[in-house]
Amino acid sequence: MISGRSLCVKALCLVSLLASPAFAATVDAKKGELQDLKGRIETLRREIAAAEESKTYAADQLRETESAISNANRHLHELGGERAELTSQLADLEAQGRRIDHQTGSQQNQLARLLNRQFVGGDSDALKLLLSGHDPNQSARDKYFLTELSRAKADLIQQLRAVAAEKSRLADAVRDRQTQLAGIERRQQESRAQLLERKKQRLTTLAAIAGRLKAQRREIDTLKRDEQRLSKLIEGLARIAATRKAAPGAIPKGVTGGRATAPRVKNYDPGNVGGAFAALRGQLRLPVKGTIAGRFGSPRAEGGGSWKGVFIRAAEGAEVKAVAAGAVVFSDWLRGFGNLLIIDHGNDFLSVYGNNESLLVAVGANVKGGESVATVGNSGGNPESGLYFELRHRGQPFDPLKWASNR
C-alpha cells in the first residue's frame, strides 16, 4: 500500500517541532535580529544622505521610480519562484494520483479473482465439507483456505477504501495548488502592469533631467564624492558587523565585516590570506557576461580619477550572479550607484554590484555562488546599461580581473 503512514508520522513530527515554543522563540529572535540589522543599515544610509553637500543631484529624482522598479521586479522574481514550487508540487501530486490509480486497478483485479474463487466454491460449501464425511484433515484444510480467502477479501476491501480516501485527499490538494497558481498568475499580471507604469515614469524623469545629469556626471567632484560615499557605506557596514559580532549568534551567517579604516594603498592586493573566498582566487566567474568597458585602475572617461572596480557593458535585464557564497549586507538605492547590492563573503571580503535595474535579494539573505541576485540596468543616472562591479578586502578595492577565471 501507499507509504502514507510514514509520511504522516514525519509530517506530525515536523508540525510538532514547528509548533513548539522553543522553535517559535528562535524564529522570533532571528526575525528581531534581521529587523535590527535592516534598521541599522537604513540609519547608516540616511546618515550618509544627510551629510551630502549638494542636495540637488539630478539622479536623486530617479531614486523613487528606480527603487519601485527594483521592488516590482523582485516581487515578480519571488512569485516566479513560488509558481515553480507549486508547479513542481502539482506534478508530484498528479504522479501520486497515477500511482494510486495503478494500485487501485491491481487491487480491484485481485479482489475480483478472490470473489470469483469464492463464488465458484461458494460460502455454503463450508458446511457441506464438514458434513460430507470426507477426510477430517482435508475438511480442516478446506475450512482454513476459505477463512483465509474471506480475510484476504476483507483486507483488500479495507485497502481500497483507504486508497479512495487518499485519492480524495490528493484531489483536494490538486485543487488547492491550482487555486494558488491562479492567484500567483493574477498577482504577476498586476506586478507587470505596475512595472510598466514605473518604467514610463522613469523615462519621463530621465528626459526632464538629461541635460543636468550629463553635466553633473562630468564634474570631477561628483565622481570623487561617489567614491567617498561608497567607502563610507562600506566602513559603516563594517562597524555594524563588528558591533553585532560582539553578541553571539546576532550576525547573519557569513557576515564578518571588514577593517575598512585601514590606510589606503594604491594597487592594493589582499595577498596570501585564508578563507573560502580567498581559495577562489583565479577561479571567480564575473557576475555577468558582457564587454569590459572600464578596467580597474584605468582613467575614467568622465575624468576625476580611475576606476575602483570594473564596468561590464551588458544588456538591460541580464541576470547578475553572486561571484561566491555570502550574506547580503546592503540592498538599496545609493546616489552615484543606483540600485546597489553588497555581499559579505567572510574574512573581510566584499563584492559590490552597482547600477542594477533590480535587486532580487534583500538584506540578511544568504546566497550561493552563481545565484541570481540582480538584473542589469543603468540606474543612478548611468548613461549606458551595464554592471559596475568591485571586490574589496578590509574596505580596500582590488582588481577583480586578477581574481577572475579566463574561462
PDB file of N, CA, C and O in Angstrom, residues 317-322 339 341 353 356-361 371-376 387:
ATOM      1  N   GLY A 317      18.421  43.952 -18.140  1.00  0.00           N
ATOM      2  CA  GLY A 317      17.633  42.781 -17.745  1.00  0.00           C
ATOM      3  C   GLY A 317      18.436  41.503 -17.626  1.00  0.00           C
ATOM      4  O   GLY A 317      17.914  40.495 -17.128  1.00  0.00           O
ATOM      5  N   ALA A 318      19.720  41.518 -18.071  1.00  0.00           N
ATOM      6  CA  ALA A 318      20.546  40.310 -17.948  1.00  0.00           C
ATOM      7  C   ALA A 318      20.736  39.970 -16.471  1.00  0.00           C
ATOM      8  O   ALA A 318      20.792  40.861 -15.619  1.00  0.00           O
ATOM      9  N   GLU A 319      20.850  38.692 -16.176  1.00  0.00           N
ATOM     10  CA  GLU A 319      20.984  38.268 -14.779  1.00  0.00           C
ATOM     11  C   GLU A 319      22.375  38.558 -14.240  1.00  0.00           C
ATOM     12  O   GLU A 319      23.379  38.286 -14.899  1.00  0.00           O
ATOM     13  N   VAL A 320      22.417  39.106 -13.035  1.00  0.00           N
ATOM     14  CA  VAL A 320      23.665  39.340 -12.313  1.00  0.00           C
ATOM     15  C   VAL A 320      23.781  38.245 -11.258  1.00  0.00           C
ATOM     16  O   VAL A 320      22.861  38.047 -10.464  1.00  0.00           O
ATOM     17  N   LYS A 321      24.903  37.531 -11.255  1.00  0.00           N
ATOM     18  CA  LYS A 321      25.057  36.394 -10.350  1.00  0.00           C
ATOM     19  C   LYS A 321      26.109  36.685  -9.282  1.00  0.00           C
ATOM     20  O   LYS A 321      27.122  37.337  -9.554  1.00  0.00           O
ATOM     21  N   ALA A 322      25.856  36.195  -8.084  1.00  0.00           N
ATOM     22  CA  ALA A 322      26.830  36.339  -6.999  1.00  0.00           C
ATOM     23  C   ALA A 322      28.106  35.596  -7.371  1.00  0.00           C
ATOM     24  O   ALA A 322      28.047  34.469  -7.871  1.00  0.00           O
ATOM     25  N   ASN A 339      20.663  51.273  -7.917  1.00  0.00           N
ATOM     26  CA  ASN A 339      20.302  50.098  -7.110  1.00  0.00           C
ATOM     27  C   ASN A 339      21.564  49.284  -6.858  1.00  0.00           C
ATOM     28  O   ASN A 339      22.121  48.652  -7.766  1.00  0.00           O
ATOM     29  N   LEU A 341      23.961  46.534  -4.584  1.00  0.00           N
ATOM     30  CA  LEU A 341      23.962  45.311  -3.771  1.00  0.00           C
ATOM     31  C   LEU A 341      25.379  45.064  -3.274  1.00  0.00           C
ATOM     32  O   LEU A 341      26.339  45.181  -4.035  1.00  0.00           O
ATOM     33  N   TYR A 353      27.923  45.376  -6.376  1.00  0.00           N
ATOM     34  CA  TYR A 353      27.247  45.323  -7.673  1.00  0.00           C
ATOM     35  C   TYR A 353      26.386  46.579  -7.813  1.00  0.00           C
ATOM     36  O   TYR A 353      25.404  46.739  -7.082  1.00  0.00           O
ATOM     37  N   ASN A 356      22.264  48.482 -11.010  1.00  0.00           N
ATOM     38  CA  ASN A 356      21.320  47.426 -11.393  1.00  0.00           C
ATOM     39  C   ASN A 356      19.929  48.000 -11.683  1.00  0.00           C
ATOM     40  O   ASN A 356      19.519  49.000 -11.096  1.00  0.00           O
ATOM     41  N   GLU A 357      19.217  47.334 -12.553  1.00  0.00           N
ATOM     42  CA  GLU A 357      17.807  47.679 -12.738  1.00  0.00           C
ATOM     43  C   GLU A 357      17.010  47.192 -11.547  1.00  0.00           C
ATOM     44  O   GLU A 357      16.142  47.895 -11.032  1.00  0.00           O
ATOM     45  N   SER A 358      17.318  45.963 -11.098  1.00  0.00           N
ATOM     46  CA  SER A 358      16.555  45.358  -9.996  1.00  0.00           C
ATOM     47  C   SER A 358      17.481  44.615  -9.051  1.00  0.00           C
ATOM     48  O   SER A 358      18.477  44.026  -9.477  1.00  0.00           O
ATOM     49  N   LEU A 359      17.122  44.631  -7.769  1.00  0.00           N
ATOM     50  CA  LEU A 359      17.806  43.855  -6.742  1.00  0.00           C
ATOM     51  C   LEU A 359      16.875  42.724  -6.330  1.00  0.00           C
ATOM     52  O   LEU A 359      15.774  42.977  -5.850  1.00  0.00           O
ATOM     53  N   LEU A 360      17.301  41.489  -6.528  1.00  0.00           N
ATOM     54  CA  LEU A 360      16.408  40.346  -6.334  1.00  0.00           C
ATOM     55  C   LEU A 360      16.487  39.741  -4.939  1.00  0.00           C
ATOM     56  O   LEU A 360      15.691  38.869  -4.605  1.00  0.00           O
ATOM     57  N   VAL A 361      17.444  40.184  -4.132  1.00  0.00           N
ATOM     58  CA  VAL A 361      17.592  39.650  -2.774  1.00  0.00           C
ATOM     59  C   VAL A 361      17.662  40.802  -1.776  1.00  0.00           C
ATOM     60  O   VAL A 361      18.115  41.898  -2.112  1.00  0.00           O
ATOM     61  N   GLU A 371      24.241  32.260  -7.864  1.00  0.00           N
ATOM     62  CA  GLU A 371      22.806  32.547  -7.709  1.00  0.00           C
ATOM     63  C   GLU A 371      22.483  33.928  -8.281  1.00  0.00           C
ATOM     64  O   GLU A 371      23.254  34.882  -8.107  1.00  0.00           O
ATOM     65  N   SER A 372      21.340  34.058  -8.945  1.00  0.00           N
ATOM     66  CA  SER A 372      20.922  35.356  -9.478  1.00  0.00           C
ATOM     67  C   SER A 372      20.532  36.277  -8.333  1.00  0.00           C
ATOM     68  O   SER A 372      19.687  35.930  -7.516  1.00  0.00           O
ATOM     69  N   VAL A 373      21.169  37.450  -8.295  1.00  0.00           N
ATOM     70  CA  VAL A 373      20.931  38.381  -7.181  1.00  0.00           C
ATOM     71  C   VAL A 373      20.426  39.739  -7.656  1.00  0.00           C
ATOM     72  O   VAL A 373      19.944  40.548  -6.858  1.00  0.00           O
ATOM     73  N   ALA A 374      20.542  40.010  -8.959  1.00  0.00           N
ATOM     74  CA  ALA A 374      20.118  41.306  -9.502  1.00  0.00           C
ATOM     75  C   ALA A 374      19.953  41.182 -11.005  1.00  0.00           C
ATOM     76  O   ALA A 374      20.237  40.128 -11.589  1.00  0.00           O
ATOM     77  N   THR A 375      19.472  42.270 -11.635  1.00  0.00           N
ATOM     78  CA  THR A 375      19.420  42.327 -13.093  1.00  0.00           C
ATOM     79  C   THR A 375      20.089  43.617 -13.560  1.00  0.00           C
ATOM     80  O   THR A 375      20.031  44.646 -12.883  1.00  0.00           O
ATOM     81  N   VAL A 376      20.720  43.533 -14.713  1.00  0.00           N
ATOM     82  CA  VAL A 376      21.487  44.655 -15.259  1.00  0.00           C
ATOM     83  C   VAL A 376      20.572  45.824 -15.620  1.00  0.00           C
ATOM     84  O   VAL A 376      19.449  45.633 -16.081  1.00  0.00           O
ATOM     85  N   LEU A 387      26.910  46.722 -15.646  1.00  0.00           N
ATOM     86  CA  LEU A 387      27.107  46.467 -14.216  1.00  0.00           C
ATOM     87  C   LEU A 387      28.422  47.073 -13.756  1.00  0.00           C
ATOM     88  O   LEU A 387      29.479  46.832 -14.360  1.00  0.00           O
TER      89      LEU A 387
END
